[in-house]
mmCIF file of C-alpha atoms and ligand atoms in Angstrom:
data_model
loop_
_atom_site.group_PDB
_atom_site.id
_atom_site.type_symbol
_atom_site.label_atom_id
_atom_site.label_comp_id
_atom_site.label_asym_id
_atom_site.label_seq_id
_atom_site.Cartn_x
_atom_site.Cartn_y
_atom_site.Cartn_z
ATOM 1 C CA MET J 999 -107.340 63.772 -32.575
ATOM 2 C CA ILE J 1000 -107.933 59.983 -32.374
ATOM 3 C CA ALA J 1001 -107.414 59.738 -36.161
ATOM 4 C CA THR J 1002 -103.980 61.410 -36.048
ATOM 5 C CA GLN J 1003 -102.964 59.324 -32.994
ATOM 6 C CA LYS J 1004 -104.058 56.181 -34.873
ATOM 7 C CA ASN J 1005 -102.081 57.321 -37.956
ATOM 8 C CA SER J 1006 -98.945 57.937 -35.947
ATOM 9 C CA GLN J 1007 -99.372 54.478 -34.396
ATOM 10 C CA LEU J 1008 -99.776 52.859 -37.817
ATOM 11 C CA ASP J 1009 -96.748 54.811 -39.108
ATOM 12 C CA ARG J 1010 -94.739 53.155 -36.356
ATOM 13 C CA PHE J 1011 -96.072 49.644 -37.033
ATOM 14 C CA ARG J 1012 -94.739 47.088 -39.549
ATOM 15 C CA TRP J 1013 -95.957 43.537 -40.004
ATOM 16 C CA ILE J 1014 -94.050 40.694 -41.666
ATOM 17 C CA PRO J 1015 -95.943 37.404 -42.147
ATOM 18 C CA LEU J 1016 -93.044 34.953 -42.477
ATOM 19 C CA SER J 1017 -93.252 32.867 -45.651
ATOM 20 C CA LYS J 1018 -94.263 29.422 -44.538
ATOM 21 C CA SER J 1019 -96.088 30.548 -41.385
ATOM 22 C CA ILE J 1020 -99.535 30.742 -43.017
ATOM 23 C CA PRO J 1021 -101.626 27.930 -41.423
ATOM 24 C CA GLN J 1022 -102.747 26.655 -44.839
ATOM 25 C CA ALA J 1023 -99.113 26.098 -45.650
ATOM 26 C CA ASP J 1024 -98.649 23.876 -42.577
ATOM 27 C CA THR J 1025 -98.365 20.364 -44.081
ATOM 28 C CA GLY J 1026 -98.672 18.756 -40.651
ATOM 29 C CA GLU J 1027 -95.580 16.742 -41.461
ATOM 30 C CA GLU J 1028 -94.141 17.210 -37.963
ATOM 31 C CA VAL J 1029 -97.445 16.093 -36.420
ATOM 32 C CA ILE J 1030 -97.434 12.819 -38.376
ATOM 33 C CA GLN J 1031 -93.733 12.243 -37.608
ATOM 34 C CA GLY J 1032 -94.424 12.775 -33.900
ATOM 35 C CA LEU J 1033 -97.504 10.566 -33.677
ATOM 36 C CA ALA J 1034 -95.791 7.835 -35.702
ATOM 37 C CA GLY J 1035 -92.742 7.954 -33.428
ATOM 38 C CA ASN J 1036 -91.899 5.839 -30.380
ATOM 39 C CA PRO J 1037 -92.570 7.435 -27.925
ATOM 40 C CA LYS J 1038 -95.390 9.360 -29.556
ATOM 41 C CA THR J 1039 -94.781 13.124 -29.427
ATOM 42 C CA LEU J 1040 -96.299 16.402 -30.663
ATOM 43 C CA PRO J 1041 -94.374 19.635 -31.430
ATOM 44 C CA CYS J 1042 -95.037 22.027 -28.494
ATOM 45 C CA ARG J 1043 -95.512 24.977 -30.858
ATOM 46 C CA TYR J 1044 -99.027 23.628 -31.467
ATOM 47 C CA PHE J 1045 -99.861 24.726 -27.923
ATOM 48 C CA TYR J 1046 -99.911 28.332 -29.108
ATOM 49 C CA ASP J 1047 -103.119 28.964 -30.994
ATOM 50 C CA ASP J 1048 -104.974 32.012 -29.685
ATOM 51 C CA LEU J 1049 -106.666 30.050 -26.875
ATOM 52 C CA GLY J 1050 -103.370 28.348 -25.974
ATOM 53 C CA SER J 1051 -101.589 31.706 -25.745
ATOM 54 C CA GLN J 1052 -104.325 32.981 -23.434
ATOM 55 C CA LEU J 1053 -104.132 29.837 -21.282
ATOM 56 C CA PHE J 1054 -100.362 30.261 -20.993
ATOM 57 C CA GLU J 1055 -100.887 33.850 -19.774
ATOM 58 C CA GLN J 1056 -103.214 32.418 -17.108
ATOM 59 C CA ILE J 1057 -100.590 29.813 -16.130
ATOM 60 C CA CYS J 1058 -98.175 32.686 -15.456
ATOM 61 C CA ASP J 1059 -100.631 34.021 -12.843
ATOM 62 C CA THR J 1060 -100.979 30.726 -10.942
ATOM 63 C CA PRO J 1061 -99.199 30.670 -7.557
ATOM 64 C CA GLU J 1062 -97.286 27.490 -8.462
ATOM 65 C CA TYR J 1063 -95.800 28.684 -11.773
ATOM 66 C CA TYR J 1064 -92.863 30.761 -10.440
ATOM 67 C CA PRO J 1065 -90.711 31.228 -13.637
ATOM 68 C CA THR J 1066 -92.473 34.280 -15.124
ATOM 69 C CA ARG J 1067 -92.667 36.396 -11.973
ATOM 70 C CA THR J 1068 -89.151 35.377 -10.895
ATOM 71 C CA GLU J 1069 -87.702 36.388 -14.263
ATOM 72 C CA GLN J 1070 -89.749 39.606 -14.186
ATOM 73 C CA GLY J 1071 -88.224 40.431 -10.792
ATOM 74 C CA ILE J 1072 -84.685 39.907 -12.112
ATOM 75 C CA LEU J 1073 -85.358 42.125 -15.152
ATOM 76 C CA GLU J 1074 -86.943 44.855 -13.025
ATOM 77 C CA ARG J 1075 -83.832 44.903 -10.832
ATOM 78 C CA TYR J 1076 -81.141 44.687 -13.494
ATOM 79 C CA ALA J 1077 -82.661 46.283 -16.626
ATOM 80 C CA PRO J 1078 -80.657 49.543 -16.068
ATOM 81 C CA GLU J 1079 -77.438 47.466 -15.921
ATOM 82 C CA ILE J 1080 -78.401 45.656 -19.138
ATOM 83 C CA VAL J 1081 -78.940 49.016 -20.886
ATOM 84 C CA LYS J 1082 -75.581 50.293 -19.567
ATOM 85 C CA LEU J 1083 -73.780 47.191 -20.898
ATOM 86 C CA THR J 1084 -75.387 47.213 -24.369
ATOM 87 C CA GLY J 1085 -76.155 50.893 -25.088
ATOM 88 C CA ASN J 1086 -79.061 51.545 -27.410
ATOM 89 C CA CYS J 1087 -79.897 48.598 -29.693
ATOM 90 C CA GLU J 1088 -82.771 47.007 -31.595
ATOM 91 C CA LEU J 1089 -84.719 44.563 -29.428
ATOM 92 C CA ILE J 1090 -85.663 41.359 -31.296
ATOM 93 C CA GLU J 1091 -87.682 38.952 -29.165
ATOM 94 C CA LEU J 1092 -88.240 35.288 -30.008
ATOM 95 C CA GLY J 1093 -91.576 33.930 -28.765
ATOM 96 C CA SER J 1094 -92.707 37.331 -27.468
ATOM 97 C CA GLY J 1095 -96.285 36.362 -26.512
ATOM 98 C CA SER J 1096 -97.793 39.226 -24.485
ATOM 99 C CA SER J 1097 -94.389 40.916 -24.070
ATOM 100 C CA ARG J 1098 -95.295 41.057 -20.384
ATOM 101 C CA LYS J 1099 -91.638 41.042 -19.240
ATOM 102 C CA THR J 1100 -90.257 42.948 -22.235
ATOM 103 C CA ARG J 1101 -92.043 46.112 -21.101
ATOM 104 C CA VAL J 1102 -89.469 46.319 -18.297
ATOM 105 C CA LEU J 1103 -86.731 46.460 -20.955
ATOM 106 C CA LEU J 1104 -88.672 48.929 -23.141
ATOM 107 C CA GLU J 1105 -89.037 51.225 -20.117
ATOM 108 C CA ALA J 1106 -85.294 51.004 -19.393
ATOM 109 C CA TYR J 1107 -84.198 51.577 -23.017
ATOM 110 C CA GLY J 1108 -86.798 54.372 -23.262
ATOM 111 C CA GLN J 1109 -84.773 56.274 -20.638
ATOM 112 C CA LEU J 1110 -82.044 56.690 -23.277
ATOM 113 C CA GLU J 1111 -84.419 58.938 -25.267
ATOM 114 C CA GLN J 1112 -83.107 57.485 -28.494
ATOM 115 C CA PRO J 1113 -85.003 55.704 -31.315
ATOM 116 C CA LEU J 1114 -86.569 52.521 -29.894
ATOM 117 C CA TYR J 1115 -87.065 49.536 -32.223
ATOM 118 C CA TYR J 1116 -88.842 46.347 -31.119
ATOM 119 C CA PHE J 1117 -89.224 43.234 -33.302
ATOM 120 C CA PRO J 1118 -91.598 40.786 -31.543
ATOM 121 C CA ILE J 1119 -91.707 37.290 -33.119
ATOM 122 C CA ASP J 1120 -94.488 34.793 -32.354
ATOM 123 C CA VAL J 1121 -96.330 31.929 -34.052
ATOM 124 C CA SER J 1122 -99.625 33.201 -32.610
ATOM 125 C CA GLU J 1123 -100.718 36.096 -34.870
ATOM 126 C CA GLY J 1124 -103.558 37.123 -32.550
ATOM 127 C CA ILE J 1125 -101.437 37.805 -29.470
ATOM 128 C CA LEU J 1126 -98.640 39.294 -31.608
ATOM 129 C CA ARG J 1127 -100.933 41.871 -33.253
ATOM 130 C CA SER J 1128 -102.915 42.822 -30.111
ATOM 131 C CA THR J 1129 -99.708 43.176 -28.064
ATOM 132 C CA ALA J 1130 -98.040 45.275 -30.765
ATOM 133 C CA LEU J 1131 -100.978 47.721 -30.907
ATOM 134 C CA ASP J 1132 -101.055 47.918 -27.120
ATOM 135 C CA LEU J 1133 -97.316 48.706 -26.976
ATOM 136 C CA LEU J 1134 -97.617 51.379 -29.697
ATOM 137 C CA ASN J 1135 -100.338 52.967 -27.623
ATOM 138 C CA GLN J 1136 -98.267 52.812 -24.438
ATOM 139 C CA TYR J 1137 -94.897 53.941 -25.905
ATOM 140 C CA PRO J 1138 -95.404 56.972 -28.244
ATOM 141 C CA THR J 1139 -91.870 56.851 -29.714
ATOM 142 C CA LEU J 1140 -91.623 53.075 -30.088
ATOM 143 C CA ARG J 1141 -91.395 51.475 -33.542
ATOM 144 C CA VAL J 1142 -92.694 47.904 -33.767
ATOM 145 C CA CYS J 1143 -92.114 45.365 -36.543
ATOM 146 C CA GLY J 1144 -94.113 42.178 -35.850
ATOM 147 C CA LEU J 1145 -92.843 38.915 -37.404
ATOM 148 C CA ALA J 1146 -95.511 36.203 -37.444
ATOM 149 C CA GLY J 1147 -93.972 32.729 -37.595
ATOM 150 C CA THR J 1148 -91.628 30.343 -35.842
ATOM 151 C CA TYR J 1149 -88.316 31.613 -34.568
ATOM 152 C CA GLU J 1150 -86.463 29.351 -36.998
ATOM 153 C CA GLN J 1151 -88.180 31.191 -39.876
ATOM 154 C CA ALA J 1152 -87.676 34.587 -38.210
ATOM 155 C CA LEU J 1153 -83.941 34.075 -37.664
ATOM 156 C CA ALA J 1154 -83.629 33.252 -41.349
ATOM 157 C CA GLU J 1155 -85.656 36.300 -42.459
ATOM 158 C CA LEU J 1156 -84.655 39.071 -40.003
ATOM 159 C CA PRO J 1157 -85.092 42.550 -41.535
ATOM 160 C CA SER J 1158 -81.926 44.641 -42.014
ATOM 161 C CA SER J 1159 -80.696 46.752 -39.099
ATOM 162 C CA GLU J 1160 -82.107 50.211 -38.368
ATOM 163 C CA LEU J 1161 -79.614 50.837 -35.552
ATOM 164 C CA GLU J 1162 -75.854 50.239 -34.939
ATOM 165 C CA ASN J 1163 -76.469 47.277 -32.645
ATOM 166 C CA ARG J 1164 -79.118 44.693 -31.947
ATOM 167 C CA MET J 1165 -80.020 42.220 -29.196
ATOM 168 C CA LEU J 1166 -81.829 38.926 -29.655
ATOM 169 C CA ILE J 1167 -84.036 38.236 -26.626
ATOM 170 C CA PHE J 1168 -85.179 34.739 -25.600
ATOM 171 C CA LEU J 1169 -86.974 34.799 -22.256
ATOM 172 C CA GLY J 1170 -89.187 32.503 -20.210
ATOM 173 C CA SER J 1171 -86.849 29.485 -20.439
ATOM 174 C CA THR J 1172 -88.350 28.523 -23.799
ATOM 175 C CA LEU J 1173 -84.833 27.268 -24.597
ATOM 176 C CA GLY J 1174 -85.743 24.426 -22.220
ATOM 177 C CA ASN J 1175 -88.335 23.098 -24.678
ATOM 178 C CA LEU J 1176 -85.535 22.036 -27.033
ATOM 179 C CA ASP J 1177 -83.675 18.765 -26.541
ATOM 180 C CA GLN J 1178 -79.854 18.705 -26.730
ATOM 181 C CA SER J 1179 -79.562 18.447 -30.531
ATOM 182 C CA GLU J 1180 -82.341 21.000 -31.157
ATOM 183 C CA ARG J 1181 -80.648 23.361 -28.677
ATOM 184 C CA ASP J 1182 -77.355 22.968 -30.520
ATOM 185 C CA ARG J 1183 -79.033 23.771 -33.856
ATOM 186 C CA PHE J 1184 -80.887 26.732 -32.334
ATOM 187 C CA LEU J 1185 -77.741 28.257 -30.746
ATOM 188 C CA THR J 1186 -75.957 27.848 -34.089
ATOM 189 C CA GLN J 1187 -78.798 29.837 -35.716
ATOM 190 C CA ILE J 1188 -78.402 32.536 -33.036
ATOM 191 C CA GLN J 1189 -74.642 32.596 -33.633
ATOM 192 C CA HIS J 1190 -75.192 33.087 -37.383
ATOM 193 C CA ALA J 1191 -77.975 35.670 -36.949
ATOM 194 C CA LEU J 1192 -75.718 37.921 -34.849
ATOM 195 C CA LYS J 1193 -72.661 39.897 -35.943
ATOM 196 C CA PRO J 1194 -69.645 40.052 -33.580
ATOM 197 C CA GLY J 1195 -70.382 42.594 -30.846
ATOM 198 C CA GLU J 1196 -74.170 42.085 -30.950
ATOM 199 C CA PHE J 1197 -76.062 40.749 -27.922
ATOM 200 C CA PHE J 1198 -78.183 37.748 -26.823
ATOM 201 C CA LEU J 1199 -80.340 38.044 -23.695
ATOM 202 C CA LEU J 1200 -81.420 34.624 -22.410
ATOM 203 C CA GLY J 1201 -83.764 33.655 -19.559
ATOM 204 C CA VAL J 1202 -83.510 30.103 -18.175
ATOM 205 C CA ASP J 1203 -85.202 28.113 -15.418
ATOM 206 C CA LEU J 1204 -82.642 26.522 -13.093
ATOM 207 C CA GLN J 1205 -82.501 23.130 -11.406
ATOM 208 C CA LYS J 1206 -84.322 22.959 -8.070
ATOM 209 C CA SER J 1207 -86.400 20.658 -5.825
ATOM 210 C CA VAL J 1208 -88.639 18.202 -7.686
ATOM 211 C CA ASP J 1209 -91.626 19.258 -5.540
ATOM 212 C CA LEU J 1210 -91.370 22.864 -6.675
ATOM 213 C CA LEU J 1211 -90.896 21.837 -10.306
ATOM 214 C CA GLU J 1212 -93.750 19.342 -10.440
ATOM 215 C CA ALA J 1213 -96.112 21.765 -8.653
ATOM 216 C CA ALA J 1214 -95.389 24.412 -11.327
ATOM 217 C CA TYR J 1215 -96.656 22.064 -14.065
ATOM 218 C CA ASN J 1216 -99.583 20.638 -12.047
ATOM 219 C CA ASP J 1217 -101.227 23.807 -10.732
ATOM 220 C CA SER J 1218 -104.234 23.302 -8.412
ATOM 221 C CA GLN J 1219 -106.538 25.348 -10.705
ATOM 222 C CA GLU J 1220 -105.653 22.857 -13.524
ATOM 223 C CA VAL J 1221 -104.875 25.645 -16.009
ATOM 224 C CA THR J 1222 -101.792 23.723 -17.158
ATOM 225 C CA ALA J 1223 -103.970 20.645 -17.747
ATOM 226 C CA ALA J 1224 -106.308 22.763 -19.924
ATOM 227 C CA PHE J 1225 -103.283 24.244 -21.749
ATOM 228 C CA ASN J 1226 -101.938 20.754 -22.409
ATOM 229 C CA LEU J 1227 -105.275 19.311 -23.621
ATOM 230 C CA ASN J 1228 -105.841 22.350 -25.861
ATOM 231 C CA ILE J 1229 -103.115 21.089 -28.200
ATOM 232 C CA LEU J 1230 -105.574 18.362 -29.286
ATOM 233 C CA GLN J 1231 -108.311 20.970 -29.858
ATOM 234 C CA HIS J 1232 -105.888 22.977 -32.011
ATOM 235 C CA LEU J 1233 -105.057 19.880 -34.112
ATOM 236 C CA ASN J 1234 -108.781 19.095 -34.473
ATOM 237 C CA GLN J 1235 -109.385 22.599 -35.855
ATOM 238 C CA GLN J 1236 -106.283 22.770 -38.043
ATOM 239 C CA PHE J 1237 -106.342 19.217 -39.463
ATOM 240 C CA GLN J 1238 -110.023 18.164 -39.120
ATOM 241 C CA GLY J 1239 -109.186 15.752 -36.297
ATOM 242 C CA ASN J 1240 -111.515 13.885 -33.952
ATOM 243 C CA PHE J 1241 -109.443 13.889 -30.758
ATOM 244 C CA ASP J 1242 -111.915 13.540 -27.853
ATOM 245 C CA LEU J 1243 -110.320 15.612 -25.077
ATOM 246 C CA THR J 1244 -112.362 13.778 -22.416
ATOM 247 C CA GLN J 1245 -110.502 10.542 -23.308
ATOM 248 C CA PHE J 1246 -107.087 11.986 -22.365
ATOM 249 C CA GLN J 1247 -105.546 13.172 -19.103
ATOM 250 C CA HIS J 1248 -102.736 15.632 -18.332
ATOM 251 C CA LEU J 1249 -99.471 14.234 -16.914
ATOM 252 C CA ALA J 1250 -96.421 16.312 -15.888
ATOM 253 C CA PHE J 1251 -93.458 14.877 -14.007
ATOM 254 C CA TYR J 1252 -89.716 15.465 -13.485
ATOM 255 C CA ASN J 1253 -87.320 13.181 -15.373
ATOM 256 C CA PRO J 1254 -84.110 13.252 -13.233
ATOM 257 C CA VAL J 1255 -82.044 11.420 -15.856
ATOM 258 C CA GLU J 1256 -82.605 14.197 -18.402
ATOM 259 C CA ASP J 1257 -82.983 17.083 -15.867
ATOM 260 C CA ARG J 1258 -86.310 18.059 -17.370
ATOM 261 C CA ILE J 1259 -90.022 18.293 -16.771
ATOM 262 C CA GLU J 1260 -92.000 16.237 -19.264
ATOM 263 C CA MET J 1261 -95.637 16.910 -20.138
ATOM 264 C CA HIS J 1262 -97.700 14.091 -21.613
ATOM 265 C CA LEU J 1263 -101.300 13.385 -22.539
ATOM 266 C CA GLN J 1264 -102.346 9.893 -21.430
ATOM 267 C CA SER J 1265 -105.002 7.925 -23.307
ATOM 268 C CA LEU J 1266 -107.768 6.748 -20.963
ATOM 269 C CA ILE J 1267 -109.080 4.098 -23.440
ATOM 270 C CA ASN J 1268 -107.996 2.096 -26.470
ATOM 271 C CA GLN J 1269 -108.843 4.458 -29.330
ATOM 272 C CA ILE J 1270 -108.174 5.373 -32.960
ATOM 273 C CA VAL J 1271 -107.883 9.081 -33.766
ATOM 274 C CA LYS J 1272 -108.208 10.489 -37.278
ATOM 275 C CA LEU J 1273 -106.729 13.671 -38.789
ATOM 276 C CA ASP J 1274 -108.743 13.815 -42.001
ATOM 277 C CA ALA J 1275 -106.885 16.798 -43.527
ATOM 278 C CA LEU J 1276 -103.690 14.750 -43.252
ATOM 279 C CA ASN J 1277 -105.376 11.519 -44.313
ATOM 280 C CA TYR J 1278 -103.780 10.025 -41.198
ATOM 281 C CA GLN J 1279 -104.997 7.982 -38.230
ATOM 282 C CA VAL J 1280 -103.258 6.760 -35.089
ATOM 283 C CA ALA J 1281 -104.127 4.020 -32.615
ATOM 284 C CA LEU J 1282 -103.582 4.630 -28.899
ATOM 285 C CA GLN J 1283 -103.701 1.942 -26.180
ATOM 286 C CA VAL J 1284 -105.193 2.661 -22.741
ATOM 287 C CA GLY J 1285 -102.411 4.174 -20.608
ATOM 288 C CA GLU J 1286 -100.259 5.077 -23.623
ATOM 289 C CA THR J 1287 -99.034 8.676 -23.715
ATOM 290 C CA ILE J 1288 -98.223 11.402 -26.231
ATOM 291 C CA ARG J 1289 -95.340 13.599 -25.027
ATOM 292 C CA THR J 1290 -96.282 17.223 -25.668
ATOM 293 C CA GLU J 1291 -93.462 19.189 -24.033
ATOM 294 C CA LEU J 1292 -89.968 18.984 -22.584
ATOM 295 C CA SER J 1293 -88.909 21.688 -20.141
ATOM 296 C CA HIS J 1294 -85.230 21.271 -19.413
ATOM 297 C CA LYS J 1295 -83.935 22.785 -16.146
ATOM 298 C CA PHE J 1296 -80.468 24.296 -16.449
ATOM 299 C CA HIS J 1297 -77.228 24.194 -14.489
ATOM 300 C CA LEU J 1298 -75.491 27.524 -15.212
ATOM 301 C CA PRO J 1299 -71.857 26.299 -15.507
ATOM 302 C CA ILE J 1300 -72.896 23.708 -18.134
ATOM 303 C CA LEU J 1301 -75.030 26.226 -20.022
ATOM 304 C CA GLU J 1302 -72.170 28.762 -20.049
ATOM 305 C CA LEU J 1303 -69.925 26.205 -21.791
ATOM 306 C CA GLU J 1304 -72.646 25.501 -24.380
ATOM 307 C CA LEU J 1305 -72.991 29.238 -25.087
ATOM 308 C CA GLU J 1306 -69.214 29.800 -25.321
ATOM 309 C CA HIS J 1307 -69.099 26.902 -27.783
ATOM 310 C CA HIS J 1308 -71.403 28.995 -30.020
ATOM 311 C CA ALA J 1309 -69.310 32.177 -29.665
ATOM 312 C CA LEU J 1310 -71.902 33.613 -27.266
ATOM 313 C CA HIS J 1311 -69.859 34.889 -24.315
ATOM 314 C CA PRO J 1312 -71.874 35.519 -21.110
ATOM 315 C CA LEU J 1313 -70.924 39.082 -20.126
ATOM 316 C CA GLN J 1314 -73.140 39.049 -17.018
ATOM 317 C CA ILE J 1315 -75.412 36.556 -15.267
ATOM 318 C CA TRP J 1316 -78.157 37.592 -12.841
ATOM 319 C CA THR J 1317 -80.288 35.289 -10.685
ATOM 320 C CA ASP J 1318 -82.907 35.801 -7.981
ATOM 321 C CA ALA J 1319 -81.955 35.372 -4.321
ATOM 322 C CA ARG J 1320 -82.944 31.650 -4.343
ATOM 323 C CA SER J 1321 -81.234 30.938 -7.709
ATOM 324 C CA HIS J 1322 -84.484 29.639 -9.123
ATOM 325 C CA PHE J 1323 -84.077 31.490 -12.445
ATOM 326 C CA GLY J 1324 -81.216 33.019 -14.409
ATOM 327 C CA VAL J 1325 -80.903 35.854 -16.951
ATOM 328 C CA LEU J 1326 -77.717 35.834 -19.056
ATOM 329 C CA LEU J 1327 -76.499 38.749 -21.190
ATOM 330 C CA CYS J 1328 -74.210 37.293 -23.848
ATOM 331 C CA GLN J 1329 -72.116 39.045 -26.508
ATOM 332 C CA ARG J 1330 -71.359 37.467 -29.871
ATOM 333 C CA GLN J 1331 -67.613 36.890 -30.163
ATOM 334 C CA CYS J 1332 -65.493 36.893 -33.255
ATOM 335 C CA THR J 1333 -64.633 33.451 -34.636
ATOM 336 C CA SER J 1334 -62.028 32.498 -37.201
ATOM 337 C CA LEU J 1335 -64.920 32.456 -39.726
ATOM 338 C CA ASP J 1336 -66.077 36.036 -39.158
ATOM 339 C CA CYS J 1337 -62.763 37.695 -38.244
ATOM 340 C CA PRO J 1338 -60.017 35.819 -40.162
HETATM 341 C C1 AVJ Z 2721 -93.072 29.178 -21.925
HETATM 342 C C2 AVJ Z 2721 -92.253 27.214 -22.786
HETATM 343 C C3 AVJ Z 2721 -91.123 28.233 -21.055
HETATM 344 O O1 AVJ Z 2721 -91.877 25.255 -20.499
HETATM 345 O O2 AVJ Z 2721 -92.283 26.295 -18.640
HETATM 346 C C4 AVJ Z 2721 -95.791 26.413 -18.922
HETATM 347 C C5 AVJ Z 2721 -94.505 26.631 -21.130
HETATM 348 N N1 AVJ Z 2721 -95.608 24.625 -20.148
HETATM 349 N N2 AVJ Z 2721 -96.445 25.411 -18.288
HETATM 350 C C6 AVJ Z 2721 -92.405 26.154 -19.857
HETATM 351 C C7 AVJ Z 2721 -95.277 25.910 -20.068
HETATM 352 C C8 AVJ Z 2721 -96.337 24.340 -19.040
HETATM 353 C C9 AVJ Z 2721 -93.238 27.198 -20.554
HETATM 354 N N3 AVJ Z 2721 -92.433 27.929 -21.569
#
């Protein structure tokens, strides 16, 4: 019995390691660019090694970090409406992680009793594979195709459609980690990855009181601090570095000029850090910081204009009662390029 169940699960499981996503292939170019920059920065995707992905799941359970549970509440309430507006479609999720919130959508689309296709995309192979097997176990008719790599790579290498329509899903306000120009490039990639009539489901954290925002990134159990420091541990492992985590401290504050939370790691001493695999070293002064993450907080009317500019028309927008978080269902519009 177990054998046949396993077989049916494996029949419903596909795995695509995206070309340049193999760690050995990571030249560390972006790391050097960031550490050589002014201010010094690190790409936030290095947060998500297996330990980092687990720490992020723990952050979602802290009382201060409201985004995940608020978004989950919105999806639980409006998933049937989303299904009604889109009809059956392939679900392609960027940065899927544990697919904690996506299960709400899988349940709702499962009610259609039609073929169910889910394409989770994540840089962290461990959480992608374990989540996929868990979902196959939980949803006996679900077909899963895991894409291991960054969403830039995934959008460039999406497999061909199995169903009439598809929806790209980008939850958790990960859009907020991109600065203005990166966001523009990303939304252009979304525009090009979708055909007119296809859908884009977007979850974004909205502007609110600074106290609430800063508390969410400075939780009292210090899980966010551990998550932030772990980026140095990941670089040590991947590039034979000698970052001493005890010589750095976590900093997270709201930057009102840019409407964003910024996370930094502050050097507690004057130090020189080496990344032997990259044949690179960097000097840090006491008090100097490395910026590890931006988390932009959105104002819906401005975001709607940005989306329209990329032929992504918001069909429906749902928020929670306190307008702390927003979920936007957008439909790709025709442009003069696609529908002359
Ligand atoms: C998953 C990227 C949206 O920016 O709020 C949580 C990651 N960083 N606590 C965010 C995060 C610090 C989170 N995103």
